mmCIF file of C-alpha atoms in Angstrom:
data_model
loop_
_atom_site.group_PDB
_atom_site.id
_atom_site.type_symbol
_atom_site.label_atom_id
_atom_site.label_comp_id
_atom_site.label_asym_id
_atom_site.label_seq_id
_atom_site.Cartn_x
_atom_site.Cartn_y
_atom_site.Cartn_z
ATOM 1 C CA UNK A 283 -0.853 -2.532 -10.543
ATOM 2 C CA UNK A 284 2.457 -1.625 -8.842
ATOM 3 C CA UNK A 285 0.559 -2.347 -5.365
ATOM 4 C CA UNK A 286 -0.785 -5.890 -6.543
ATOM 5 C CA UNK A 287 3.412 -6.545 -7.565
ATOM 6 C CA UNK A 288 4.799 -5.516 -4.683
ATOM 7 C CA UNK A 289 2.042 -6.904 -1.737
ATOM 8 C CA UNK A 290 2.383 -10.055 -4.154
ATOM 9 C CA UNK A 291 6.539 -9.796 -3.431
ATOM 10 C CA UNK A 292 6.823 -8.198 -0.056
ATOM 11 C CA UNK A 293 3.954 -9.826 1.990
ATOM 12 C CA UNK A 294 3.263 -12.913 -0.130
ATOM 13 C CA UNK A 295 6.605 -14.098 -0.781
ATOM 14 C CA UNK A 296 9.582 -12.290 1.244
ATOM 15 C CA UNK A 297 7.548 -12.377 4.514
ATOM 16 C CA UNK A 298 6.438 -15.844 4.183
ATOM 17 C CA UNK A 299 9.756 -17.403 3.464
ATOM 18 C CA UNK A 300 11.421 -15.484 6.415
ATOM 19 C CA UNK A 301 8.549 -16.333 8.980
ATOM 20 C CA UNK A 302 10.285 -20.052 8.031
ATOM 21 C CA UNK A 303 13.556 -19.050 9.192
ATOM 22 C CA UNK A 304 13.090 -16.683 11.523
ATOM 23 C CA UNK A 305 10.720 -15.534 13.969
ATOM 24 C CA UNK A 306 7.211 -13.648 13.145
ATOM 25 C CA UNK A 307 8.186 -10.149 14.491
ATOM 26 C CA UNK A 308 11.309 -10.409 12.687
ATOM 27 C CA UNK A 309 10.515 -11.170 9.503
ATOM 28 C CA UNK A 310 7.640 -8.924 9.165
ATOM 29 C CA UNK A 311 10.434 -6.144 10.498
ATOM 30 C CA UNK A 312 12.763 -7.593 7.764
ATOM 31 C CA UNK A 313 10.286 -7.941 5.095
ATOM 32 C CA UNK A 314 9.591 -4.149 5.518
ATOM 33 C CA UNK A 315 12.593 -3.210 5.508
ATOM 34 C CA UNK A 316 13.543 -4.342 2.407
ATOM 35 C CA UNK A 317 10.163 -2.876 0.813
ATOM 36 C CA UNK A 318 11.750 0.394 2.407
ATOM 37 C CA UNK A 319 14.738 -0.158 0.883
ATOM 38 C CA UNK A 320 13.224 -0.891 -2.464
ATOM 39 C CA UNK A 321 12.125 2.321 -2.486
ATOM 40 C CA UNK A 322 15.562 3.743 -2.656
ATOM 41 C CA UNK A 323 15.945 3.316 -6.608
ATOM 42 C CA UNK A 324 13.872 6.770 -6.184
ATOM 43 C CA UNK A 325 17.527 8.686 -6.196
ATOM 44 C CA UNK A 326 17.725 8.365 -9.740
ATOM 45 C CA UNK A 327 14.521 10.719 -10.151
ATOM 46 C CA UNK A 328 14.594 12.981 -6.726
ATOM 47 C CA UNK A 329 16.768 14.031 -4.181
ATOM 48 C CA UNK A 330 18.305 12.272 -2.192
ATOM 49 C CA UNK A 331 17.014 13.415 0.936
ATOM 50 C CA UNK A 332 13.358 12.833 0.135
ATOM 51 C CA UNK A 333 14.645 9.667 -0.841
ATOM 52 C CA UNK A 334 15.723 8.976 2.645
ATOM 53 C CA UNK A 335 12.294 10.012 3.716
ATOM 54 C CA UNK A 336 10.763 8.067 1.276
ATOM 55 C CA UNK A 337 12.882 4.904 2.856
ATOM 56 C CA UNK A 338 11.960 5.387 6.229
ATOM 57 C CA UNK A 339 7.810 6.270 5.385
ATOM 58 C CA UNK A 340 7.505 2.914 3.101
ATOM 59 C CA UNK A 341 9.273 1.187 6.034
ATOM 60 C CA UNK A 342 6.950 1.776 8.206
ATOM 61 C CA UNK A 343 4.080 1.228 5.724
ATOM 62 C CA UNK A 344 5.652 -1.569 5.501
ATOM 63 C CA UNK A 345 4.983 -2.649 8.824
ATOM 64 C CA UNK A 346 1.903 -1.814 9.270
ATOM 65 C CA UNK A 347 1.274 -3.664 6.092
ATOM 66 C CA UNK A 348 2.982 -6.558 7.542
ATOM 67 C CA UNK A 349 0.825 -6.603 10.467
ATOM 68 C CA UNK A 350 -2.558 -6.690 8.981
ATOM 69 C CA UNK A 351 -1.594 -9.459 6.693
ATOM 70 C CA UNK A 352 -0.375 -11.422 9.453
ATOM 71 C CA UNK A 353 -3.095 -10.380 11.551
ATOM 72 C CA UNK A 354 -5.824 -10.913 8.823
ATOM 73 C CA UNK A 355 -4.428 -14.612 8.261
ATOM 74 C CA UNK A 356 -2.944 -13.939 5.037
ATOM 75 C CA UNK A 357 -4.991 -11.888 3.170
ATOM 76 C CA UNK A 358 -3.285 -10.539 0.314
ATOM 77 C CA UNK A 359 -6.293 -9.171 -1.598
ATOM 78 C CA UNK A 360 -6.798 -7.012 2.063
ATOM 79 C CA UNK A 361 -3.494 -5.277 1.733
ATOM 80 C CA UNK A 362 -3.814 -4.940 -1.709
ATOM 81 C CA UNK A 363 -6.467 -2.626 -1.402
ATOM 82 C CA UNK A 364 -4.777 -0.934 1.837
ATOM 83 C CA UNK A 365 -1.732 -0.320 -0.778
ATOM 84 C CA UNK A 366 -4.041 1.007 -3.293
ATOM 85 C CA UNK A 367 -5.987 3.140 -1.334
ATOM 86 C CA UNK A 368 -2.573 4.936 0.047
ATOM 87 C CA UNK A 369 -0.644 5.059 -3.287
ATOM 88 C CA UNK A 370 -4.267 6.466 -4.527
ATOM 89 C CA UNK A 371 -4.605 8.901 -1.935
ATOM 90 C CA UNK A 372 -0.830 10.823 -2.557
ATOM 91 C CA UNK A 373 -1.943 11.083 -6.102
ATOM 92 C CA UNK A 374 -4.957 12.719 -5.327
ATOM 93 C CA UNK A 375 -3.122 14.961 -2.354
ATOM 94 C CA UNK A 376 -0.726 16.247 -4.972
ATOM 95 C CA UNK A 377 -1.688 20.069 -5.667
ATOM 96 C CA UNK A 378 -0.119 19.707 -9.263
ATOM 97 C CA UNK A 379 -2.014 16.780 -10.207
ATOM 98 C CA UNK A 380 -5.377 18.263 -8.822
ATOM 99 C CA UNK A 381 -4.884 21.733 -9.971
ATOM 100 C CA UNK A 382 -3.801 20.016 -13.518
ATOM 101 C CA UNK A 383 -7.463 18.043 -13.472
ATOM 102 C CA UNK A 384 -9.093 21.220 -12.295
ATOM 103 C CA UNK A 385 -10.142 19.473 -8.969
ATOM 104 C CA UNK A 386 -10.572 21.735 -5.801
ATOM 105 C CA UNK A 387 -9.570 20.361 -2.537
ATOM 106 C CA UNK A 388 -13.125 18.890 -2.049
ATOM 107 C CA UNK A 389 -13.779 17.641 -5.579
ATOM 108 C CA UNK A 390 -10.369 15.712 -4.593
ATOM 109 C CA UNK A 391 -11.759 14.314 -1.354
ATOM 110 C CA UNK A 392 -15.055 13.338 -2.903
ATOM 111 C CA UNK A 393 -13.267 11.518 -5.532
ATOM 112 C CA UNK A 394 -11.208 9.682 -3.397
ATOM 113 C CA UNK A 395 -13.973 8.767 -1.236
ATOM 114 C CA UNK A 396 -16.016 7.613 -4.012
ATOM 115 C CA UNK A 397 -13.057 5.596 -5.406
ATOM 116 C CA UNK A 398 -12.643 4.139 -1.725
ATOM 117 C CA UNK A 399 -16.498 3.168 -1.717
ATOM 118 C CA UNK A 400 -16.544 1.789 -5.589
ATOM 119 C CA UNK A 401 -13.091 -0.396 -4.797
ATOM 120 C CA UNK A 402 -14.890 -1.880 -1.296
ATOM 121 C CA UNK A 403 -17.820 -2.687 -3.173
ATOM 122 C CA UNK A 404 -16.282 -4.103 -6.221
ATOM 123 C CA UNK A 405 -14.433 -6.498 -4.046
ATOM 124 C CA UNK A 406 -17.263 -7.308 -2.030
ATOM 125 C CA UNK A 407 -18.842 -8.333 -5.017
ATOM 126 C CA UNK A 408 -15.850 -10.695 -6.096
ATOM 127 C CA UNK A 409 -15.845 -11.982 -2.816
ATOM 128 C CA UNK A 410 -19.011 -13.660 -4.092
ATOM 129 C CA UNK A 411 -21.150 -11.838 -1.226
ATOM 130 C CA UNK A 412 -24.240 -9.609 -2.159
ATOM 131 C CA UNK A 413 -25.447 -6.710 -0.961
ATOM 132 C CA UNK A 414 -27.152 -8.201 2.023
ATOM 133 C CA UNK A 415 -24.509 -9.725 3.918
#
């Protein structure tokens, strides 16, 4: 849900409004920086300098982000699932969560390939296409 907030915020709203005021390039630079910056409320739960790392990786997330909504003509659902798929894919890279769930390195891999599969399909579907197209 966090990724459906913040593509909604970042990309739907913030990045809109400044392609009004300023040029394209710019504003999806500006929009991701301040979904970087965001990001920085993480110093209240980890150090500071994975913070800063934090900043700087979501920034250019953030970009790339930027660019596939602009290039995809404003598809929101698109990097929705983009957002997803990478917030899903830490979770399943973190050893403590695995090793918690009793997942080996390729259980982990097969589940996030499966999850990857069942999210494209289940948007497919609400799409309104079948399976032939």
């Amino acid at each position: 849900l966090v990724g459906i907030g913040e593509e909604t915020v970042f990309r739907g709203i913030v990045l809109n409004s400044l392609a009004r005021t300023m040029s394209l390039p710019w504003a999806v630079v500006v929009s991701s920086v301040f979904f970087g910056l965001m990001h920085s409320t993480n110093v209240l739960l980890q150090p500071v300098g994975d913070t800063v790392s934090q900043v700087i990786v979501t920034s250019l997330i953030g970009l790339f982000l930027g660019w596939t909504y602009v290039l995809s003509g404003g598809n929101l659902v698109l990097v929705v699932v983009i957002h997803w798929l990478w917030d899903f894919s830490l979770i399943a890279s973190d050893e403590s969560l695995t090793a918690q769930a009793g997942l080996s390195g390729l259980a982990t891999v097969a589940v996030l390939v499966l999850a990857m599969v069942g999210t494209a399909v289940g948007f497919h579907r609400l799409a309104g296409k079948g399976w032939e197209s």
